[in-house]
Amino acid sequence: MSKAQQLDYHDYEELFQDDLLVRRKEKKAKPKRPSEQLVYGVVVRARGHHYDVETTAESEVDGVARLRVCEVRGRLLLERGRDTLVAVGDRVWVAPIGEKNGLIERIEERRSVLSRQHPGESRPAEDVILANPDQALVVFAAANPEPHLRMLDRFLVIAEANELPVMICVNKIELTGEEAARRQFGLYERIGYPVLYASAKQRIGIDALRDFLTDRITVVTGPSGVGKSSLINAVHPDLRLREGDLRDFMNKGRHTTRAAQLFRLPFGRNSYVADTPGIRELGLYDIDPANLPFYFREMTPYLHDCRYPGCTHDHEPECAVRAAVERGEIAQERYESYLRLLRGDE
Ligand code: GDP
Ligand code: ZN
């Protein structure tokens, strides 16, 4: 691995400073080839073979961050093989071409991915929907629309399968009062998911939401009409997300085939919200049933205590999970969500 590849973004700033100094000192030295003057950025959108890359101000020669429409260097296409070559969220090094274009020369190793699940393959193909997501925010309304918790459970399974930390945000709490909202969602707090009670309308929970979003790439999802855009706009009004910019869970929005996209939040370092495809496109229904119990985090402590090794926790005798449900240690509603997903019910 070359030196530049090992550097993270913070080191790069330093390197770049040195580089500038060197070049100022050696004015008569041969100008560097463009491929050595790489700029650094994040892929925010993919359109066919073109990628929109938001570069950092620090890495641009004139110190101005910009959007560059980039293609991928041919050599990279050969090296990467069958993994998704470039995905939205990838951190890349670009050889600038003029003011507005560039060639993607290097792709930083991904720290995490949101991908489609392909069961039954010995080496699962990486079908990356989003590279480097740090966390997910799943938004529901306390009322209007009434929360549909089976849908929340489905999303939590996707997040667990992708090892993505989740925060649940309950919006519109001024409609029911916080106490009632806590009664509805307390179950999720008890099994270890953080829950933020908020109101975009009354600006409740907005500071906490802003903190949560700062310096991270956050997948934002939830049913339509719960106030996803209103919340993000409350955090930062200038972003002016429009209806449909953040798709709903079941993907009933207008842009059903659109790929993931990042929206930069103008605070912190690299704060982005990601719009991603809905549950169906994420392939929830392809999750291997044998793995499903591990994605219900409150079930995991019991999984090794069932009588039969291949227990599906459905009908088998002496099932530790069902016993835990009967004792009230696992919520009945969550267990029912599990059974529905196990049976492939819609
Ligand atoms: P999205 O589809 O999830 O992005 O939802 P929107 O942000 O478009 O909001 C849907 C509707 O809910 C709009 O009419 C908003 O004005 C309304 N809304 C958003 N936040 C709140 C809130 O905190 N309280 C109430 N009462 N209404 C809200
Ligand atoms: Zn069992």
Coordinates of N, CA, C and O and ligand atoms in Angstrom, one line a residue, residues 171-172 174-175 198-202 223-231 243 246, ligand 1:
N171 N -41.2 11.3 16.5 CA -41.5 12.7 16.2 C -43.0 12.9 16.5 O -43.8 12.0 16.8
K172 N -43.4 14.2 16.5 CA -44.7 14.7 16.7 C -45.2 14.3 18.1 O -46.4 14.1 18.3
E174 N -45.7 16.2 20.5 CA -46.7 17.2 21.1 C -48.1 16.7 20.8 O -49.0 17.2 21.5
L175 N -48.3 15.8 19.9 CA -49.7 15.4 19.6 C -50.2 14.4 20.7 O -51.4 14.4 21.0
A198 N -39.2 13.6 20.1 CA -38.9 14.9 19.4 C -40.2 15.4 18.8 O -41.3 14.8 18.7
S199 N -40.1 16.7 18.5 CA -41.2 17.4 17.8 C -40.5 18.4 16.9 O -39.9 19.4 17.4
A200 N -40.6 18.2 15.6 CA -40.0 19.2 14.6 C -40.8 20.5 14.8 O -40.2 21.6 14.7
K201 N -42.1 20.3 15.0 CA -43.0 21.5 15.1 C -42.6 22.4 16.2 O -42.5 23.6 16.1
Q202 N -42.4 21.7 17.4 CA -42.1 22.5 18.6 C -40.7 22.6 19.0 O -40.3 23.0 20.1
P223 N -41.5 5.5 7.8 CA -42.6 5.6 6.9 C -42.8 7.0 6.4 O -42.2 8.0 7.0
S224 N -43.6 7.2 5.3 CA -43.8 8.6 4.8 C -44.7 9.3 5.7 O -45.6 8.7 6.4
G225 N -44.6 10.6 5.8 CA -45.4 11.4 6.6 C -45.1 11.6 8.1 O -45.8 12.2 8.8
V226 N -44.0 10.9 8.5 CA -43.7 10.9 9.9 C -42.9 12.2 10.3 O -42.7 12.5 11.5
G227 N -42.4 12.9 9.3 CA -41.6 14.1 9.6 C -40.1 14.0 9.4 O -39.4 14.8 10.0
K228 N -39.7 13.1 8.6 CA -38.2 12.9 8.4 C -37.6 14.2 7.8 O -36.7 14.8 8.4
S229 N -38.2 14.7 6.7 CA -37.7 16.0 6.1 C -37.8 17.1 7.1 O -36.9 18.0 7.2
S230 N -39.0 17.2 7.8 CA -39.2 18.3 8.8 C -38.1 18.3 9.9 O -37.6 19.4 10.3
L231 N -37.7 17.1 10.3 CA -36.7 17.0 11.4 C -35.3 17.5 10.9 O -34.7 18.3 11.5
E243 N -40.1 17.1 -0.1 CA -40.9 15.8 0.1 C -40.3 14.8 -0.9 O -40.1 15.1 -2.1
L246 N -36.1 12.0 1.1 CA -35.8 10.9 2.0 C -37.0 9.9 1.8 O -38.1 10.1 2.2
Ligands
GDP1 P1 -41.6 12.8 5.7 O1 -42.5 12.2 4.6 O2 -41.3 11.7 6.7 O3 -40.4 13.5 5.2 O4 -42.5 13.8 6.5 P2 -42.6 15.4 6.3 O5 -41.4 16.1 6.9 O6 -42.9 15.8 4.9 O7 -43.8 15.8 7.2 C1 -45.1 15.2 7.0 C2 -46.2 16.1 7.7 O8 -46.0 16.1 9.1 C3 -46.1 17.6 7.3 O9 -47.4 18.1 7.1 C4 -45.4 18.2 8.4 O10 -45.8 19.6 8.6 C5 -45.9 17.4 9.6 N1 -45.0 17.4 10.7 C6 -43.7 17.2 10.7 N2 -43.2 17.3 12.0 C7 -44.2 17.5 12.8 C8 -44.4 17.6 14.3 O11 -43.4 17.5 15.0 N3 -45.6 17.8 14.7 C9 -46.7 17.8 13.9 N4 -47.9 17.9 14.5 N5 -46.6 17.7 12.6 C10 -45.4 17.5 12.0

